[in-house]
mmCIF file of C-alpha atoms in Angstrom:
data_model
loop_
_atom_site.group_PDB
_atom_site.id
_atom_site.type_symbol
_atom_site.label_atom_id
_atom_site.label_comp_id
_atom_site.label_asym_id
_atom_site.label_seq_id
_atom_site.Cartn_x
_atom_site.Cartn_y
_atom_site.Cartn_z
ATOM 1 C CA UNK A 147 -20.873 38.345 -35.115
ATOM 2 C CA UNK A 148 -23.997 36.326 -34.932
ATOM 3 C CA UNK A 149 -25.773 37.729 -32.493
ATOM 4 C CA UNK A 150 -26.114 34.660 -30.858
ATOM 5 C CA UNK A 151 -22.745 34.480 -29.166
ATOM 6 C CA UNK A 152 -23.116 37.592 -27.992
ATOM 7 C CA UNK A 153 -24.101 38.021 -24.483
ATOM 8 C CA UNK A 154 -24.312 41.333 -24.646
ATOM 9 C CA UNK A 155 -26.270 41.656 -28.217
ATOM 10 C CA UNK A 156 -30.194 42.780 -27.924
ATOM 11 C CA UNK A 157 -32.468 40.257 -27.922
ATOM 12 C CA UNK A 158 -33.231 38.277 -30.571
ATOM 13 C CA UNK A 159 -36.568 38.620 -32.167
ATOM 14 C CA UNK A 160 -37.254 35.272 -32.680
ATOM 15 C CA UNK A 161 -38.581 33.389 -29.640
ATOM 16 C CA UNK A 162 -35.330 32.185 -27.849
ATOM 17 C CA UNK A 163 -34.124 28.474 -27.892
ATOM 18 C CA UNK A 164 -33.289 27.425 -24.220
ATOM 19 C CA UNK A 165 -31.303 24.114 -24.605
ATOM 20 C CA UNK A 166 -32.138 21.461 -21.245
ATOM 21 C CA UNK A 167 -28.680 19.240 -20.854
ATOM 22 C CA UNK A 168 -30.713 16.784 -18.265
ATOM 23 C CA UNK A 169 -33.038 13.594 -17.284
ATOM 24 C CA UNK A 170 -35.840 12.653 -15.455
ATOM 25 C CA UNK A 171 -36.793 14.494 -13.452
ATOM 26 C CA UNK A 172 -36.418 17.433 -15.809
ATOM 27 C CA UNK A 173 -36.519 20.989 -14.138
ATOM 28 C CA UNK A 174 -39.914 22.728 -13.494
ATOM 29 C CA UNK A 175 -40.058 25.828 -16.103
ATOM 30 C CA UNK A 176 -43.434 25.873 -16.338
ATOM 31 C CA UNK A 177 -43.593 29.851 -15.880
ATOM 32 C CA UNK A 178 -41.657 29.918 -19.237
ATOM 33 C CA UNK A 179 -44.558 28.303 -21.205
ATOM 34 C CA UNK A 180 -44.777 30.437 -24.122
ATOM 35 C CA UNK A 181 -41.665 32.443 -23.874
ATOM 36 C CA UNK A 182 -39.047 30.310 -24.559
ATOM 37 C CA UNK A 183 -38.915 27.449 -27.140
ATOM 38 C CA UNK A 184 -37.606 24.835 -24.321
ATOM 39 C CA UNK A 185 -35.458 21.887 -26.034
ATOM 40 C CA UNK A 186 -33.933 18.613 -24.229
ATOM 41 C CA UNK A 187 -30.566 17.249 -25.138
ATOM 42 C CA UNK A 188 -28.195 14.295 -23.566
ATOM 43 C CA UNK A 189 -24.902 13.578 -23.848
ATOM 44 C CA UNK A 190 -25.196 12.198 -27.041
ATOM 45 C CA UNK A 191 -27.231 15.230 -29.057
ATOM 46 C CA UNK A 192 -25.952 17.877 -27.233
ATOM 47 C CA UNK A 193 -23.225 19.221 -29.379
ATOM 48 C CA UNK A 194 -25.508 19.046 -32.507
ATOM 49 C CA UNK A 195 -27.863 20.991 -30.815
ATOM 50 C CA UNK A 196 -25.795 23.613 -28.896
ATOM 51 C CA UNK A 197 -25.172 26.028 -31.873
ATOM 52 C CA UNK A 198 -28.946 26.435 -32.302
ATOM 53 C CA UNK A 199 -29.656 27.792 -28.633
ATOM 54 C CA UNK A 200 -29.621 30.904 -27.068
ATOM 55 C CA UNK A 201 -29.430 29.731 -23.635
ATOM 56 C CA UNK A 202 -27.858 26.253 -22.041
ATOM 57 C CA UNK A 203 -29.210 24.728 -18.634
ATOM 58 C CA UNK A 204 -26.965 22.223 -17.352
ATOM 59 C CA UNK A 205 -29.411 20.515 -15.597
ATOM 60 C CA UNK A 206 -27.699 16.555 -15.527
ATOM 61 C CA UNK A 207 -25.184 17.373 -12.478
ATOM 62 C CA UNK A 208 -22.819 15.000 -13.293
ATOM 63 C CA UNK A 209 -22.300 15.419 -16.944
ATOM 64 C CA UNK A 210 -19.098 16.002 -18.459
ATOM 65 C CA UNK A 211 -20.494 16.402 -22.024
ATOM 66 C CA UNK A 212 -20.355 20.084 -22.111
ATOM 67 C CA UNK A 213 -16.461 20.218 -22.235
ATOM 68 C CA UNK A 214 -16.241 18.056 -25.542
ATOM 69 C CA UNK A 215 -19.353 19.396 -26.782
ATOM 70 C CA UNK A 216 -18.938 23.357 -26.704
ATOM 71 C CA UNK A 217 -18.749 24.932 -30.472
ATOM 72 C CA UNK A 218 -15.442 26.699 -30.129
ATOM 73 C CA UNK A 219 -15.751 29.725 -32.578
ATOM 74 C CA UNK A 220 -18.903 28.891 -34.090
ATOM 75 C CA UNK A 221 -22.313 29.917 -32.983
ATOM 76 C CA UNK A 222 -23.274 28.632 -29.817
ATOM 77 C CA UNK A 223 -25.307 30.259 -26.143
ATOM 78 C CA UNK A 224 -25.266 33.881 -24.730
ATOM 79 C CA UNK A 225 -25.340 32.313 -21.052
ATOM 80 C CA UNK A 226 -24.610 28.880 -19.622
ATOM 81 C CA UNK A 227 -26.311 28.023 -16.382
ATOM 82 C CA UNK A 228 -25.211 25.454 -14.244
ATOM 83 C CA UNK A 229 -27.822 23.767 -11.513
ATOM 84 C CA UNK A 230 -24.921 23.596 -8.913
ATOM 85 C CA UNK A 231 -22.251 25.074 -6.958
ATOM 86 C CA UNK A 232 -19.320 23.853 -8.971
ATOM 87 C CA UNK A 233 -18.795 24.652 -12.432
ATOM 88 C CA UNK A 234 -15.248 22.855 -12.898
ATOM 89 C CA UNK A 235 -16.912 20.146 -14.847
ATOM 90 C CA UNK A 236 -18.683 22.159 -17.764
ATOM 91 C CA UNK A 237 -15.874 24.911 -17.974
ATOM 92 C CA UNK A 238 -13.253 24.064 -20.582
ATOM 93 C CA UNK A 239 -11.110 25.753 -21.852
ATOM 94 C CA UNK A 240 -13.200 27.156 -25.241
ATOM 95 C CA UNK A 241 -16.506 27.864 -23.143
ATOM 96 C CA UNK A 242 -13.577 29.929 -21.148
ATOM 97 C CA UNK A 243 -12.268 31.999 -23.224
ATOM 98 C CA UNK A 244 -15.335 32.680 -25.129
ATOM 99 C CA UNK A 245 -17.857 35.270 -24.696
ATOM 100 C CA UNK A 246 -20.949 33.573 -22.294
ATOM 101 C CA UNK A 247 -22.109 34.152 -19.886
ATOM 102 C CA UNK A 248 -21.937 31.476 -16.855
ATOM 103 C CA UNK A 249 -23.623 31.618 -13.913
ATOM 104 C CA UNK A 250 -24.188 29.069 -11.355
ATOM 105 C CA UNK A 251 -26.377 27.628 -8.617
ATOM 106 C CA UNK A 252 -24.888 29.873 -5.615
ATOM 107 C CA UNK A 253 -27.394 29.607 -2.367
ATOM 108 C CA UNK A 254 -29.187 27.214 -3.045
ATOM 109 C CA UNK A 255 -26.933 24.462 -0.835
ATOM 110 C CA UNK A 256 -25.434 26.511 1.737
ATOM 111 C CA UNK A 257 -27.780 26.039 4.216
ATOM 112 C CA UNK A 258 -28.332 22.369 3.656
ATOM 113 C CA UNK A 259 -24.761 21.373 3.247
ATOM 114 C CA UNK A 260 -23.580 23.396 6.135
ATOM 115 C CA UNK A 261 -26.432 21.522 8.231
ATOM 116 C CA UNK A 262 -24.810 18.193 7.089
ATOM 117 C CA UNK A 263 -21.481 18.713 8.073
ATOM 118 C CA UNK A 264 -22.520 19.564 11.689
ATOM 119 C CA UNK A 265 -24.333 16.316 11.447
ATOM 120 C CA UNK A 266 -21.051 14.587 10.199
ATOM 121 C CA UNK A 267 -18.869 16.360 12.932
ATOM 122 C CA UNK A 268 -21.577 14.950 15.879
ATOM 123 C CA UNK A 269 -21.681 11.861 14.512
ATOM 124 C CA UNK A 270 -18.350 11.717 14.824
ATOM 125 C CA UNK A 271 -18.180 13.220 18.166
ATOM 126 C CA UNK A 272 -20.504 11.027 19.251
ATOM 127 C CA UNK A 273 -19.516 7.678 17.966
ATOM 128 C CA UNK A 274 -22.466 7.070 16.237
ATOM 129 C CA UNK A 275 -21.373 4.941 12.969
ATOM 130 C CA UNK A 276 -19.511 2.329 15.497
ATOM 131 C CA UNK A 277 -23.003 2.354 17.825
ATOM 132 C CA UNK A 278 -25.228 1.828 14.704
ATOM 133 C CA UNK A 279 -22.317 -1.363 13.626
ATOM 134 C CA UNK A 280 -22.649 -2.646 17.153
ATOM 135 C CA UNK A 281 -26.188 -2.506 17.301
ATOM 136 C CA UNK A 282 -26.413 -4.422 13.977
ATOM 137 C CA UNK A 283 -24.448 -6.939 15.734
ATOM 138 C CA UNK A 284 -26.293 -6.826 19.370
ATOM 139 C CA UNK A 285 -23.732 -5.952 21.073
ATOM 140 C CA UNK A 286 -23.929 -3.749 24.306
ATOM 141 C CA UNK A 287 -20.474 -1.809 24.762
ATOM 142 C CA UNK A 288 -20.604 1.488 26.796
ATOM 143 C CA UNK A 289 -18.086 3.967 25.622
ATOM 144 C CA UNK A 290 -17.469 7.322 26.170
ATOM 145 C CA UNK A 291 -17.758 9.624 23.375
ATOM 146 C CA UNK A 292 -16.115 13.355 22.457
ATOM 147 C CA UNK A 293 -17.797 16.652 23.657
ATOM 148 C CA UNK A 294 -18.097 19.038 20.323
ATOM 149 C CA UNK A 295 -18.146 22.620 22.537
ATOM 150 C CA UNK A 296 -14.730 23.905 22.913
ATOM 151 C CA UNK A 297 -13.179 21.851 20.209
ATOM 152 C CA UNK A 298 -11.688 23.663 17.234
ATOM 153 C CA UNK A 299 -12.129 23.654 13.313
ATOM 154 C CA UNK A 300 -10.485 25.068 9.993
ATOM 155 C CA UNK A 301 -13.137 25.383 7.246
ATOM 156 C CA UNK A 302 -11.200 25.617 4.209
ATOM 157 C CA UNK A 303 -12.929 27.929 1.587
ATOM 158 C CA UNK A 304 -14.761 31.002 1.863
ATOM 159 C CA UNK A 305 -17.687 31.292 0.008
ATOM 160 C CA UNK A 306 -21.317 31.143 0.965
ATOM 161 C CA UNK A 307 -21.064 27.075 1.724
ATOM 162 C CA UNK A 308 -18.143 27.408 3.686
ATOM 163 C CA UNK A 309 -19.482 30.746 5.792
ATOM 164 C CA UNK A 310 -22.549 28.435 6.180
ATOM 165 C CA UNK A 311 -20.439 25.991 7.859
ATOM 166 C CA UNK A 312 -18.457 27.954 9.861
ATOM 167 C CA UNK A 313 -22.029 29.723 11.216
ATOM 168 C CA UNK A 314 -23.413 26.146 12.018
ATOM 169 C CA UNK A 315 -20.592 25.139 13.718
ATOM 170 C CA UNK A 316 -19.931 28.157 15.909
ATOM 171 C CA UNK A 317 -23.609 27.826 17.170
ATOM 172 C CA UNK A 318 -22.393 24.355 18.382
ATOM 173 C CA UNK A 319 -19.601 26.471 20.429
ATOM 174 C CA UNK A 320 -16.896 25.258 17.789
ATOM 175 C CA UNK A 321 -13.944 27.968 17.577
ATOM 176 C CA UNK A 322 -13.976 28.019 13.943
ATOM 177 C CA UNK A 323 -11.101 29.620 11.257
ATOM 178 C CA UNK A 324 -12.355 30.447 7.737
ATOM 179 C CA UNK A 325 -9.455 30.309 5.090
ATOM 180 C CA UNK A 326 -10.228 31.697 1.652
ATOM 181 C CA UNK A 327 -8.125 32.563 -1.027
ATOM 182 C CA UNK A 328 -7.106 36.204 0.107
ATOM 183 C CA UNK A 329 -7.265 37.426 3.531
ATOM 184 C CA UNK A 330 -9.305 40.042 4.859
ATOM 185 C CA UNK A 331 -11.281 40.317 8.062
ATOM 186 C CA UNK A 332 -12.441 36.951 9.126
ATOM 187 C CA UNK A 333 -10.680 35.259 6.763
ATOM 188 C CA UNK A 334 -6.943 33.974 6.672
ATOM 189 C CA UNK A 335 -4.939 33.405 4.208
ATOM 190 C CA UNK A 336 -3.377 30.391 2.351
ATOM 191 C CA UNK A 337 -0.396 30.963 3.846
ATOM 192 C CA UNK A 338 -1.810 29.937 7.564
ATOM 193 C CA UNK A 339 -3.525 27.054 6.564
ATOM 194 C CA UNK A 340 -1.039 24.637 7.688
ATOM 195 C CA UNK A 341 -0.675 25.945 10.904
ATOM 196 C CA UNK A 342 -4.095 26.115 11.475
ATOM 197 C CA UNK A 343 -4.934 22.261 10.201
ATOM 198 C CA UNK A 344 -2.167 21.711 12.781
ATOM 199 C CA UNK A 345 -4.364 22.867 15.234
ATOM 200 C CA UNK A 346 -7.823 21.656 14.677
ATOM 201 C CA UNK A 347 -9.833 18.942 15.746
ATOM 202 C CA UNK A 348 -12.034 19.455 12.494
ATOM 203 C CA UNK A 349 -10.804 20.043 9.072
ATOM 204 C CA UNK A 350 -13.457 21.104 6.605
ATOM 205 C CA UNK A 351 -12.839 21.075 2.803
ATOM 206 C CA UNK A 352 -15.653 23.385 1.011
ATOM 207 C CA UNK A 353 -13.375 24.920 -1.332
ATOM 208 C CA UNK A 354 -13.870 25.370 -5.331
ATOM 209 C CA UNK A 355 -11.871 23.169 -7.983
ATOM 210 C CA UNK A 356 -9.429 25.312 -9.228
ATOM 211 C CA UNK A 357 -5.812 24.550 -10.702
ATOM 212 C CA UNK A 358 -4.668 25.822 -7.179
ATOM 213 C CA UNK A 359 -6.486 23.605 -4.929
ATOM 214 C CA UNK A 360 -6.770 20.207 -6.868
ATOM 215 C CA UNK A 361 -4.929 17.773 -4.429
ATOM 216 C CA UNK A 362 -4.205 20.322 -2.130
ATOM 217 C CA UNK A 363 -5.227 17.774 0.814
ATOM 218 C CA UNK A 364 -2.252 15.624 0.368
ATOM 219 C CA UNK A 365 -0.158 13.075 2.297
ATOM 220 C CA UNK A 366 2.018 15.930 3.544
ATOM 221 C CA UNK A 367 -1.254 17.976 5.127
ATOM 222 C CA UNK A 368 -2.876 14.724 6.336
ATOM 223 C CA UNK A 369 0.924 13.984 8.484
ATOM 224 C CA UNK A 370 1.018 17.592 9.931
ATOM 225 C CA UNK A 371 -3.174 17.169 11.382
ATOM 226 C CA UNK A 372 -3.439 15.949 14.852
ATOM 227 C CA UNK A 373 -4.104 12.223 15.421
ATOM 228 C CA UNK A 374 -6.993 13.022 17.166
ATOM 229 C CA UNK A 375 -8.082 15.121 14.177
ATOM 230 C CA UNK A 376 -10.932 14.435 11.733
ATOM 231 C CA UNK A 377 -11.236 15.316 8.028
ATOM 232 C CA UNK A 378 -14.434 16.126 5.868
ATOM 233 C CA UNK A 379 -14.935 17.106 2.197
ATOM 234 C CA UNK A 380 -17.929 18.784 0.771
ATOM 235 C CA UNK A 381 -16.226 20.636 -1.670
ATOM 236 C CA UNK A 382 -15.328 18.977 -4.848
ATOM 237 C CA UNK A 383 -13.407 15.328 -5.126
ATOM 238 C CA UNK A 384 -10.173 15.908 -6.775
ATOM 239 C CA UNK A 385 -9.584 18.659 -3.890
ATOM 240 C CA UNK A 386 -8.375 15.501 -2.336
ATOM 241 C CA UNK A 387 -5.337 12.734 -2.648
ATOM 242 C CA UNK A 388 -7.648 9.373 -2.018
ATOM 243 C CA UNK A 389 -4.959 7.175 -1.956
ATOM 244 C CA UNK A 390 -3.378 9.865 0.740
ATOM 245 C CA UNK A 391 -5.918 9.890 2.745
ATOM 246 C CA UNK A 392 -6.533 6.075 2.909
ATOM 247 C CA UNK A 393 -3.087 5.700 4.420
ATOM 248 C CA UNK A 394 -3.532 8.525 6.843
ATOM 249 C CA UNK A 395 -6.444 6.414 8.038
ATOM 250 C CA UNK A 396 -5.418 2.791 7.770
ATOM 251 C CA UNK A 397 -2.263 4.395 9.610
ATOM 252 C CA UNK A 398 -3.936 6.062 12.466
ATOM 253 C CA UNK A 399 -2.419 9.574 11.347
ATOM 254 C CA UNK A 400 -5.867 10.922 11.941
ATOM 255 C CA UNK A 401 -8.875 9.517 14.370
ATOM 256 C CA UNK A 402 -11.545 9.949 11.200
ATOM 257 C CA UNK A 403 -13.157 10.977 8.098
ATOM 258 C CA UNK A 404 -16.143 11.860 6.088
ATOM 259 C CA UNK A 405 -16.038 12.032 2.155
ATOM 260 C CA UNK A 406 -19.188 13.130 0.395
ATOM 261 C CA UNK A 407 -17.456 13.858 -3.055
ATOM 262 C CA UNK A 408 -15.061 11.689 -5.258
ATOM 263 C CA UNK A 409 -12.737 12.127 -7.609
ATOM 264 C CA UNK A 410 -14.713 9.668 -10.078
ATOM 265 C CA UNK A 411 -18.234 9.740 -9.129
ATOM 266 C CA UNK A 412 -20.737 7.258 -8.462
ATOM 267 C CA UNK A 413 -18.211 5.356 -6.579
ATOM 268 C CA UNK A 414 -17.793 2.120 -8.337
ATOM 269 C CA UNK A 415 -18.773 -1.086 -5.631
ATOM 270 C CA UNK A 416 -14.930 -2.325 -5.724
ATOM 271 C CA UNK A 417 -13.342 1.294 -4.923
ATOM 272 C CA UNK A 418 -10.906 0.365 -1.794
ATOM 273 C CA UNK A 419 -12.417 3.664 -0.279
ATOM 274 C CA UNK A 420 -15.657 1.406 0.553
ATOM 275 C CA UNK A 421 -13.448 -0.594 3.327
ATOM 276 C CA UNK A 422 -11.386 2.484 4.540
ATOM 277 C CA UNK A 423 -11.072 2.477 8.219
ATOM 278 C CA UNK A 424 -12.791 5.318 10.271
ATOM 279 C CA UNK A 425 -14.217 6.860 6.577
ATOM 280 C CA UNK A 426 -17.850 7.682 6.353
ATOM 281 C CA UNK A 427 -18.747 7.712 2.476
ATOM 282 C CA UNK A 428 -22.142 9.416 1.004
ATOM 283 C CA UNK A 429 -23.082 9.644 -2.152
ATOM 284 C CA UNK A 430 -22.680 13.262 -2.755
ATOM 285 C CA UNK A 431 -25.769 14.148 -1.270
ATOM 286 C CA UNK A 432 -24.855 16.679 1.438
ATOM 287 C CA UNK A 433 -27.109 19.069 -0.049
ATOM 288 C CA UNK A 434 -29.243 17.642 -1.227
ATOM 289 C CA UNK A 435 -32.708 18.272 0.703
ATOM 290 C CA UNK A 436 -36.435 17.615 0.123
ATOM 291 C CA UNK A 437 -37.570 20.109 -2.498
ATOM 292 C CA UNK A 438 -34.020 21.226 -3.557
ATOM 293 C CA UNK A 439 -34.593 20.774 -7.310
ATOM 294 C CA UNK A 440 -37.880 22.408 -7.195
ATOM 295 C CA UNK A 441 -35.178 25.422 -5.411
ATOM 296 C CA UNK A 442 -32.928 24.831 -8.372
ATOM 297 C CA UNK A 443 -36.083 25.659 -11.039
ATOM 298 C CA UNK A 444 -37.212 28.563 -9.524
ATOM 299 C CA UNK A 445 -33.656 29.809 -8.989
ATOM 300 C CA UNK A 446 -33.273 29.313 -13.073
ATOM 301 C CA UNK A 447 -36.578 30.992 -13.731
ATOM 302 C CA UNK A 448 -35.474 34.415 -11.615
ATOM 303 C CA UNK A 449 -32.393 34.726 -13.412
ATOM 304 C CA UNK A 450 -33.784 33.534 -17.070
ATOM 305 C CA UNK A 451 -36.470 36.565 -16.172
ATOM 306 C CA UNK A 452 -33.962 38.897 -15.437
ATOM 307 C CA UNK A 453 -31.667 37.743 -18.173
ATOM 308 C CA UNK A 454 -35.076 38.081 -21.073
ATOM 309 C CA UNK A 455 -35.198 41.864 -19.667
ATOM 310 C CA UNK A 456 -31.744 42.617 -19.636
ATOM 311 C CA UNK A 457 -31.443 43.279 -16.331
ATOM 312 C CA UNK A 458 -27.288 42.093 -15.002
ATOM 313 C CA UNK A 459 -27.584 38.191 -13.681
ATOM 314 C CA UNK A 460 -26.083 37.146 -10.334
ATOM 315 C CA UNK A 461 -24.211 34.103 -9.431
ATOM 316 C CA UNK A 462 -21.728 35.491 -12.252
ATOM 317 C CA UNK A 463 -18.518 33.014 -12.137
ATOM 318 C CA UNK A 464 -14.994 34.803 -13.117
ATOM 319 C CA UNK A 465 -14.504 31.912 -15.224
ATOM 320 C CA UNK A 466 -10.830 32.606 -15.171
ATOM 321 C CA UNK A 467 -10.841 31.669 -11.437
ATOM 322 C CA UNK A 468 -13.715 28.950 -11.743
ATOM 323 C CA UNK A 469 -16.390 30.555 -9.176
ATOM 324 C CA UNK A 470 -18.243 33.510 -8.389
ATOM 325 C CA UNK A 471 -15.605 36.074 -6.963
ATOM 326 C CA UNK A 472 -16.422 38.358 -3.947
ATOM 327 C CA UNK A 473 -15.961 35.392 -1.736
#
């Protein structure tokens, strides 16, 4: 076997080839100046160049490249790092069943993300998107708005982000249930989801794209929410049914909702989601904070070090399940 696709071979005594799939602005790696032989590929170059690098950073969030791109059984990286939480859209099925290494961006967002959603559910609370719109139009129309203590939430997944959120939210007196993929203490089950997005006034979706949960927020879990109940997604797009959702909204199943993530992303100007009543739509930006690629860079750099002295890497995703287990 070369003893490039082996993650577990010794190191190879050539310098190493770490392979850049990115843009402007490229990654900080400055602290690797002289012990890596640092390469940039697109979309375009990066299947001819993938079989001559040791290590791949998938810097360009949004590209989909890797999946068509990945060598199969020829030679190709030791360990695949991805500059984000989610990893559904680099892990195909050869990169899968192969033997990298794939690690991801876990901790860098939790805090940030978490930090937006408590925004999201005041905002809500409070009215604020309908007194910014009135305002635009000078219009002076007291109202009274929603108190956020005492109300009730279901963050749906379990891992770091969702914890986050669930931490955030109980500091604003929410009574908040965490629902993961196996219960254990502080954590329910799949099984009691529905009854407990029967239940709340906030429905958080921070869960991983797996074959499990794509479209698992469907027409049938938007009818069984309370009308009064609002919906957010943080997670990953296709967790969602769009077209559900707009008709739980245009129908007044539920009061609100807040999408930061898409099943095709950007959203293109003449998506119907744009004109959605009660929906709040970013641009997948929830955590994304002042200085959080410089976070991303140094994050890389740690685990490249540890990787060069072959020392174990965190943020190891089971890429069987499509995330880093223990959560």
């Amino acid at each position: 076997m070369n003893a490039r696709t082996s993650p577990g071979a010794s190191r190879p005594s050539a310098p190493v080839t770490l392979l850049v799939l990115g843009s402007d602005p490229l990654p900080r790696l400055g602290r690797l100046t002289g012990r890596a032989r640092i390469e940039y590929a697109d979309d375009t170059t990066l299947a001819e160049r993938l079989p001559h690098s040791d290590v791949l950073l998938v810097w360009d969030l949004g590209s989909r490249a890797l999946r068509r791109a990945w060598p199969g059984e020829g030679p190709r990286p030791r360990w695949v790092h991805a500059a984000s939480a989610g990893v559904d859209h680099l892990l195909g099925p050869e990169l899968a069943a192969s033997d990298t290494v794939v690690t991801n961006a876990r901790g860098v967002f939790d805090r940030p993300i978490a930090e937006y959603v408590a925004a999201l559910v005041l905002g809500m609370a409070k009215d604020l998107p309908r007194t910014l719109d009135l305002q635009r139009r000078h219009e002076w129309r007291h109202r009274e708005s929603q108190r956020v203590a005492g109300t009730r939430a279901c963050v749906v997944g379990s891992g770091p982000i969702g914890r986050a959120i669930v931490r955030t939210l109980k500091a604003l007196d929410v009574t908040t249930a965490l629902v993961g993929r196996v219960p254990r203490t502080g954590v329910h089950g799949p099984l009691e989801l529905d009854r407990l997005m029967a239940r709340a006034d906030w429905v958080v979706s921070a869960a991983p794209l797996t074959e499990e949960t794509r479209g698992m927020f469907d027409a049938r879990r938007f009818g069984m929410m309370q009308p009064s109940a609002r919906f957010v997604n943080v997670g990953r797009g296709p967790l969602v049914v769009e077209e559900a959702l707009a008709e739980a909204l245009s129908k007044r199943w539920i009061a609100g909702a807040a999408l930061d993530v898409f099943q095709h992303e950007p959203l293109g100007p003449d998506s119907p989601l744009w004109d959605v009543p009660g929906l709040i739509v970013s641009p997948h930006m929830s955590g994304d904070t002042v200085g959080w690629q410089d976070e991303l860079s140094a994050q890389f750099v740690e685990l490249y070090e540890r990787w060069a002295t072959g020392r174990a890497l965190s943020n190891v995703v089971d890429k069987k399940r499509g995330y880093v287990p223990g959560h």
